[in-house]
PDB file of C-alpha atoms and ligand atoms in Angstrom:
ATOM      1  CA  UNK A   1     -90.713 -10.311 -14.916  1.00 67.00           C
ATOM      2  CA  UNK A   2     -91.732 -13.628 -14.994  1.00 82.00           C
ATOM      3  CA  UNK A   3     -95.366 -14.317 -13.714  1.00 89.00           C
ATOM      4  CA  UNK A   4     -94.151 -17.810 -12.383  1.00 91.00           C
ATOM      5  CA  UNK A   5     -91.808 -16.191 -10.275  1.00 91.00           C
ATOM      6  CA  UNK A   6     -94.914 -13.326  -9.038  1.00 94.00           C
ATOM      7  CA  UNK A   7     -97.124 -16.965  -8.641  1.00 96.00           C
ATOM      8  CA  UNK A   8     -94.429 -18.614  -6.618  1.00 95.00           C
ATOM      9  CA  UNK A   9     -93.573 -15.771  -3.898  1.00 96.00           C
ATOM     10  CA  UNK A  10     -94.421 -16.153  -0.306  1.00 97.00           C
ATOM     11  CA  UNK A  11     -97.273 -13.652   1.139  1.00 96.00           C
ATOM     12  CA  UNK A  12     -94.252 -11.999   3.136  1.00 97.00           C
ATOM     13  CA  UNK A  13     -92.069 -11.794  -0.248  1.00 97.00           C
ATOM     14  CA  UNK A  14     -95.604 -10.787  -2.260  1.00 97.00           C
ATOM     15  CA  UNK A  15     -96.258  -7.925   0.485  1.00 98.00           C
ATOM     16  CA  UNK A  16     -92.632  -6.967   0.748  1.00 96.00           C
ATOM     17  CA  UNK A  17     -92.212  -6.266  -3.361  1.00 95.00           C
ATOM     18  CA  UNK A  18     -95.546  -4.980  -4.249  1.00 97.00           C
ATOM     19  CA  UNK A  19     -97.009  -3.800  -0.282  1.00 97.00           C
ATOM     20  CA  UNK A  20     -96.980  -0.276  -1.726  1.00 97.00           C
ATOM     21  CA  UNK A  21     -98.637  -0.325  -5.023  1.00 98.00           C
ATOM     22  CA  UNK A  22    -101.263   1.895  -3.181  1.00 98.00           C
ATOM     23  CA  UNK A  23     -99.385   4.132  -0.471  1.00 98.00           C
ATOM     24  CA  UNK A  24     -99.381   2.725   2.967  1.00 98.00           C
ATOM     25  CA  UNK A  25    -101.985   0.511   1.859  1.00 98.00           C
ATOM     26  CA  UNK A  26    -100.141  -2.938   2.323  1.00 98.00           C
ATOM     27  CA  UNK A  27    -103.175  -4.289   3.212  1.00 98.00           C
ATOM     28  CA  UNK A  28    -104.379  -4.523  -1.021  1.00 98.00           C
ATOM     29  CA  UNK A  29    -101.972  -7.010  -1.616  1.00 98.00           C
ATOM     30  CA  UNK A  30    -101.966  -8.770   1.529  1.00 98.00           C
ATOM     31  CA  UNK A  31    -105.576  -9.371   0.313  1.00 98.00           C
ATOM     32  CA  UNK A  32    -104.977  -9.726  -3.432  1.00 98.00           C
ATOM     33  CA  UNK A  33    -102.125 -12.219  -2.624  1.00 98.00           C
ATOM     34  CA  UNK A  34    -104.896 -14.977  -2.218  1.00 97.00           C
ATOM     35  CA  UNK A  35    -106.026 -14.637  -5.835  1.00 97.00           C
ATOM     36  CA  UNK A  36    -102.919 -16.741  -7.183  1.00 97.00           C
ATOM     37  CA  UNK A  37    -102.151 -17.812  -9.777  1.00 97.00           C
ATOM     38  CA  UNK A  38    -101.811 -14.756 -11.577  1.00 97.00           C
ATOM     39  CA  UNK A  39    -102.082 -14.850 -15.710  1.00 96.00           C
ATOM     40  CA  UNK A  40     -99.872 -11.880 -15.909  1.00 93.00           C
ATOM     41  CA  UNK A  41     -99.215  -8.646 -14.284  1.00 92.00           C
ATOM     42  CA  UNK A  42    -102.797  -6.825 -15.807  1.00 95.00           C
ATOM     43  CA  UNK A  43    -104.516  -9.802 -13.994  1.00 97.00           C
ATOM     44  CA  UNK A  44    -102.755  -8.283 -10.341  1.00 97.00           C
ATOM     45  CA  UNK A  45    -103.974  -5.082 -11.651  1.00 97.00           C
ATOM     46  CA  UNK A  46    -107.300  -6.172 -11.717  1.00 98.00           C
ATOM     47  CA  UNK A  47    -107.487  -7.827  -8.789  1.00 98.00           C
ATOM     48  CA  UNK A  48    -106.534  -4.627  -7.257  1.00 98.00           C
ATOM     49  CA  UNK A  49    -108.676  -2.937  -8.801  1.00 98.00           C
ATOM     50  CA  UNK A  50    -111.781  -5.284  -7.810  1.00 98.00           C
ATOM     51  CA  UNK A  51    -110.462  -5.444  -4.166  1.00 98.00           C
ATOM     52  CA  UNK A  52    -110.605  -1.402  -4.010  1.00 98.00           C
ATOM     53  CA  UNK A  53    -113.930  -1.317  -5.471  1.00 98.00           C
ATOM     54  CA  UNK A  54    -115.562  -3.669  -3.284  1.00 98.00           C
ATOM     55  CA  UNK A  55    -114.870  -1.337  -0.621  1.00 98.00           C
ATOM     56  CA  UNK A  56    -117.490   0.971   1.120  1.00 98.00           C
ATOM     57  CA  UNK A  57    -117.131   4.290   0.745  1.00 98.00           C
ATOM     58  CA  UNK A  58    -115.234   4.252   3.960  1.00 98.00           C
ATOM     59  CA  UNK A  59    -112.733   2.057   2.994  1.00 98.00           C
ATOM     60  CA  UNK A  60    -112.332   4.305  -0.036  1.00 98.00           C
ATOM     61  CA  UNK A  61    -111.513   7.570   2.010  1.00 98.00           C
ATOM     62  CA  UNK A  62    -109.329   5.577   4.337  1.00 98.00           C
ATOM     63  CA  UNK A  63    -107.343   4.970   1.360  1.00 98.00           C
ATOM     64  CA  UNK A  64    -107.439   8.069  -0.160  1.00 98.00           C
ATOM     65  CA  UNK A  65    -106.122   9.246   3.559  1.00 98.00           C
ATOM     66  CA  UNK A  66    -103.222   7.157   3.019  1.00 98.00           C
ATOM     67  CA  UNK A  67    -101.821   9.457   0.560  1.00 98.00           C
ATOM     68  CA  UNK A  68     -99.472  12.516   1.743  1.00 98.00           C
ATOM     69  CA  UNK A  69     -99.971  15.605   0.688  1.00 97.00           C
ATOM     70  CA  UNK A  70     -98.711  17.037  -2.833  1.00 97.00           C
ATOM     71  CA  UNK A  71     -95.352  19.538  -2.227  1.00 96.00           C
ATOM     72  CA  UNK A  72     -96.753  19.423   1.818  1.00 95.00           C
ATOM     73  CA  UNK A  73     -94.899  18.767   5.217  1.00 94.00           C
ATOM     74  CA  UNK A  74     -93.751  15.234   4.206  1.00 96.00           C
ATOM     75  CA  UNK A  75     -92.267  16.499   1.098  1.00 95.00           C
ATOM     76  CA  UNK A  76     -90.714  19.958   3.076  1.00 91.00           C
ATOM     77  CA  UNK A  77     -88.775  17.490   5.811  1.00 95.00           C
ATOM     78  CA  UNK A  78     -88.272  14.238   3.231  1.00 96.00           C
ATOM     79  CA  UNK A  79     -90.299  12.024   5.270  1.00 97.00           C
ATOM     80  CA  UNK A  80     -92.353  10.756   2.034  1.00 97.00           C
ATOM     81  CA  UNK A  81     -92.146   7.010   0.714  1.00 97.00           C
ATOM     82  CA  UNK A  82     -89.587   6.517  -1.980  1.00 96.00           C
ATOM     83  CA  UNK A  83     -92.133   6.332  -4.575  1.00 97.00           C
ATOM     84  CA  UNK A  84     -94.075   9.388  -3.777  1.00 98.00           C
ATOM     85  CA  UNK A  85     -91.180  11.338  -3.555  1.00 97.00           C
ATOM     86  CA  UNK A  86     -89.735  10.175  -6.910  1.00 97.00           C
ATOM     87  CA  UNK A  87     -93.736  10.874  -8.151  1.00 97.00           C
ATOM     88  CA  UNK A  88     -93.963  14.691  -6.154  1.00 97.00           C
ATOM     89  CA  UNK A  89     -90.453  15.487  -7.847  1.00 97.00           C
ATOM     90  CA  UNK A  90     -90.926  14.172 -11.746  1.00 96.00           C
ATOM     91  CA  UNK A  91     -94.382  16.583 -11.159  1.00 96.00           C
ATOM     92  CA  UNK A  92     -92.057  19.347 -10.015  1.00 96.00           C
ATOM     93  CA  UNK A  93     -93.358  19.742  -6.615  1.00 96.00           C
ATOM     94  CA  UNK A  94     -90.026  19.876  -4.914  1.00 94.00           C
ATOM     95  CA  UNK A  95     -89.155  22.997  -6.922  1.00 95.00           C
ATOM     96  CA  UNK A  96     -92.236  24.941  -6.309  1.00 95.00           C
ATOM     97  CA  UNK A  97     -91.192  28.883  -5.760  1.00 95.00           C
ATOM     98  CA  UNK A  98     -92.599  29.983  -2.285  1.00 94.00           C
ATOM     99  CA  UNK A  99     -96.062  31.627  -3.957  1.00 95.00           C
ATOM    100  CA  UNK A 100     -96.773  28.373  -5.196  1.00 94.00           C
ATOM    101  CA  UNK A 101     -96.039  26.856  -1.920  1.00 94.00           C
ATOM    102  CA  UNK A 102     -98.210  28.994  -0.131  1.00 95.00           C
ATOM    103  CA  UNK A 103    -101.057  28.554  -2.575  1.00 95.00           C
ATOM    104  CA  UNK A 104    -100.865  24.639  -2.558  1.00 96.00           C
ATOM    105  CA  UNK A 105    -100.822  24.530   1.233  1.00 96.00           C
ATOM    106  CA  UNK A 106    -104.129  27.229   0.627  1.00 97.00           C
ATOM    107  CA  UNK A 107    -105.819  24.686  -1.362  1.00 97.00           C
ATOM    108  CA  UNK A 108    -104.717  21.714   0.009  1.00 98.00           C
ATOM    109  CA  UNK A 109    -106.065  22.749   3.587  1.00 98.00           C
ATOM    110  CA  UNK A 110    -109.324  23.716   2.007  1.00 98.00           C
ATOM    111  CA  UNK A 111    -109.702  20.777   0.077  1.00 98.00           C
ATOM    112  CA  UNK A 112    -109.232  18.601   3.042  1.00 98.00           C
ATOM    113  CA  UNK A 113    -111.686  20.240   4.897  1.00 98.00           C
ATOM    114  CA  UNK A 114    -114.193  20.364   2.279  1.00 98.00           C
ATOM    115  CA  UNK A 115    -114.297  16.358   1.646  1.00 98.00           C
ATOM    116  CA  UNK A 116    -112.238  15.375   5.371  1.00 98.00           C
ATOM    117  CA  UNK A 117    -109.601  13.499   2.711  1.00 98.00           C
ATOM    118  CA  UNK A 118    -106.290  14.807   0.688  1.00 98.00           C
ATOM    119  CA  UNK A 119    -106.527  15.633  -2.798  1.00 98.00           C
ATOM    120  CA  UNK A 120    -105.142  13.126  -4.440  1.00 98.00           C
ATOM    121  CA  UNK A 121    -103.518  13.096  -8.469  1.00 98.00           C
ATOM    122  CA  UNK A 122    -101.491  10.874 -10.462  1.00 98.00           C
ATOM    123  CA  UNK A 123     -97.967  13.703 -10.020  1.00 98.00           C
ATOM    124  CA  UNK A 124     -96.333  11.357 -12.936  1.00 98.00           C
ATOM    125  CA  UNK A 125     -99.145  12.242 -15.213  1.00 98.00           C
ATOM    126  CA  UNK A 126     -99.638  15.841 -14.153  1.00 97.00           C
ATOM    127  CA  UNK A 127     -97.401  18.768 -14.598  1.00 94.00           C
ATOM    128  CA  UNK A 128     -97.487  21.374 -11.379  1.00 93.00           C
ATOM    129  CA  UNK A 129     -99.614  24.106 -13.701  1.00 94.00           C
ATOM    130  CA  UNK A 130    -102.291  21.175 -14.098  1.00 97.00           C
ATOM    131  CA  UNK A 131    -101.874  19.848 -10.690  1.00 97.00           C
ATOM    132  CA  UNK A 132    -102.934  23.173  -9.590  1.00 96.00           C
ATOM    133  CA  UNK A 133    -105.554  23.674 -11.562  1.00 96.00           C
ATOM    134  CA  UNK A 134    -107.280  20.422 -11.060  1.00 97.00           C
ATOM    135  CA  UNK A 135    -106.660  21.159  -7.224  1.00 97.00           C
ATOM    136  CA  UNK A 136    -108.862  24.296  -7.624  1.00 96.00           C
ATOM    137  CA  UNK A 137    -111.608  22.506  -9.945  1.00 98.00           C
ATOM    138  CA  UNK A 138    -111.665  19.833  -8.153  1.00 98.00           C
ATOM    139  CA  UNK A 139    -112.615  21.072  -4.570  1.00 98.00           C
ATOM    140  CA  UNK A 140    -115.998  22.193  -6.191  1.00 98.00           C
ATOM    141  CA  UNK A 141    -116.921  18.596  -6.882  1.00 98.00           C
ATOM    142  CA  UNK A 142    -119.478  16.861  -4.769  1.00 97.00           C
ATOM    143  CA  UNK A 143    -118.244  14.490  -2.457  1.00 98.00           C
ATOM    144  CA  UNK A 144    -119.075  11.410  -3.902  1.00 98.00           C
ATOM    145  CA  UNK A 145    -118.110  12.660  -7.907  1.00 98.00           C
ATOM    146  CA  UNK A 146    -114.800  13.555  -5.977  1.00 98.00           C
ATOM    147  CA  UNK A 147    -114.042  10.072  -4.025  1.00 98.00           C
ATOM    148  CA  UNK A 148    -114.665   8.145  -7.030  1.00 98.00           C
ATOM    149  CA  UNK A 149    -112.482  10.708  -9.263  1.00 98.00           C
ATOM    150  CA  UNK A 150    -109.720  10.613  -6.672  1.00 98.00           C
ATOM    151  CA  UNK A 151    -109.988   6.599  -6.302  1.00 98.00           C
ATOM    152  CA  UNK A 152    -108.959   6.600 -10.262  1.00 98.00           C
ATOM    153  CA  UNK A 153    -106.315   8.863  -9.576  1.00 98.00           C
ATOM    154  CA  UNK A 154    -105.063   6.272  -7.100  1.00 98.00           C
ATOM    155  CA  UNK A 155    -105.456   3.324  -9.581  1.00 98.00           C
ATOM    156  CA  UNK A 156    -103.251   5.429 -12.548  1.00 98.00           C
ATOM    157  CA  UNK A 157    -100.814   5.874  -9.626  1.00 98.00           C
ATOM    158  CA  UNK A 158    -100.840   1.726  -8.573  1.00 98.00           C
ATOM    159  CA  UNK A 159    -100.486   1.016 -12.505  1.00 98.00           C
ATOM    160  CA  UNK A 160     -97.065   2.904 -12.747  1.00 97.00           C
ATOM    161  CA  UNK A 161     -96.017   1.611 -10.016  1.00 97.00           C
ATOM    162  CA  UNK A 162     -96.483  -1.994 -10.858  1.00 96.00           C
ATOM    163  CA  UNK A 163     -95.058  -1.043 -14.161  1.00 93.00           C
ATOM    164  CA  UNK A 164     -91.678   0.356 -12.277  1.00 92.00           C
ATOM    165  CA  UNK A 165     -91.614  -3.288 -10.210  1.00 90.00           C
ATOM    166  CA  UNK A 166     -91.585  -5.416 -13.838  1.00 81.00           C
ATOM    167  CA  UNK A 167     -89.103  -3.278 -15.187  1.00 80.00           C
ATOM    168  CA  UNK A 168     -86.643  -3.062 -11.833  1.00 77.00           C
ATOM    169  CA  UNK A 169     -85.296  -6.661 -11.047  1.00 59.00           C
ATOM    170  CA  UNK A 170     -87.388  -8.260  -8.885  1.00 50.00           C
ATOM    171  CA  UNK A 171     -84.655 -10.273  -7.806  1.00 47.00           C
ATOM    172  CA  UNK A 172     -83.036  -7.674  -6.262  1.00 55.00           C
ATOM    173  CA  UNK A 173     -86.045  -7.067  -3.847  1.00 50.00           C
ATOM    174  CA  UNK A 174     -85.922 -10.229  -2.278  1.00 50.00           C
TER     175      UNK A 174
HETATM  176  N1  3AL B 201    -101.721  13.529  -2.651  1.00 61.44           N
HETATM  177  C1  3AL B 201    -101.240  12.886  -3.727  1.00 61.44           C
HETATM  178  O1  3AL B 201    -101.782  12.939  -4.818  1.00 61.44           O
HETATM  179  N2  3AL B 201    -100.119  12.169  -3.513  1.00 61.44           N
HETATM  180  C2  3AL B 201     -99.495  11.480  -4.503  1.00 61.44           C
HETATM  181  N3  3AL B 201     -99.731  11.470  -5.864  1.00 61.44           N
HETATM  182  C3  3AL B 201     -98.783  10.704  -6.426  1.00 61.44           C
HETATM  183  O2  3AL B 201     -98.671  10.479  -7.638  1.00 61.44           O
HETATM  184  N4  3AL B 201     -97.949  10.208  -5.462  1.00 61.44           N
HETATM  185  C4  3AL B 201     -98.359  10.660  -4.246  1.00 61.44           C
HETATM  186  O3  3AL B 201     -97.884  10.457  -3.155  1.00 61.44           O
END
């Protein structure tokens, strides 16, 4: 992709192509879109990455609250985004057996009301055995280890993401 082409969109073209780099969260690029011109696509990344960390702690968990949950209700009636549905299934969690279900459901419910946000994971990066276990390591975390831990997670997530955008044609968005 051509970052003359990124530096020449409209904030309504800008929001529509990259609006979900962070789930639900169009609001990050709305914001990031002032930073043009871009030197490349790391540059966007950054900016991103400032814009999320200049957040308070609020901010943070709203985001973090943004994400569904991993093999939950959205998942069960296909009500997820495109990209975390292509994300829950290359992890595997559209094939969990009903056990495993039951027992991410468990944790997941626990989790949330341990910290009052989901557990959030990079699923391309994760296998379901290690999205499991980090779910059950995880929950003993303090709060604040475990929003900053989870905000990384969500930053691995926006990378791939803006990786899939360059290599799809952007053309084809507009
Ligand atoms: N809860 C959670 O981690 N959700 C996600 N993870 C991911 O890679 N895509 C998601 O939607």
């Amino acid at each position: 992709m051509d970052i003359n082409v990124v530096n020449s969109l409209t904030y309504e073209d800008f929001v529509k192509i990259f609006g979900s780099v962070v789930e639900k969260c169009p609001l990050i690029s709305a914001a990031v879109w002032s930073r043009r011109p871009f030197k490349d696509l790391a540059d966007i990344e950054t900016h991103i990455t400032e814009f999320i960390h200049s957040l308070p702690d609020s901010g943070k968990e709203g985001i973090l609250r943004c994400h569904p949950d991993l093999a939950g209700r959205d998942l069960q009636s296909g009500t997820l985004t495109r990209e975390s549905q292509e994300e829950q299934s290359q992890a595997g969690m559209d094939t969990l057996d009903s056990a495993e279900i039951r027992r991410m459901y468990r944790l997941n419910a626990q989790y949330k009301e341990r910290f009052g946000f989901p557990f959030v994971i990079c699923a391309r990066l994760n296998k379901k055995a290690e999205i499991l276990q980090q779910l059950s390591e995880r929950i003993m975390n303090d709060r604040a280890a475990e929003r900053e831990g989870a905000i990384e997670e969500v930053k691995k997530i926006c990378s791939l993401r803006l990786r899939n955008i360059v290599l799809s044609d952007i053309q084809t968005k507009l």
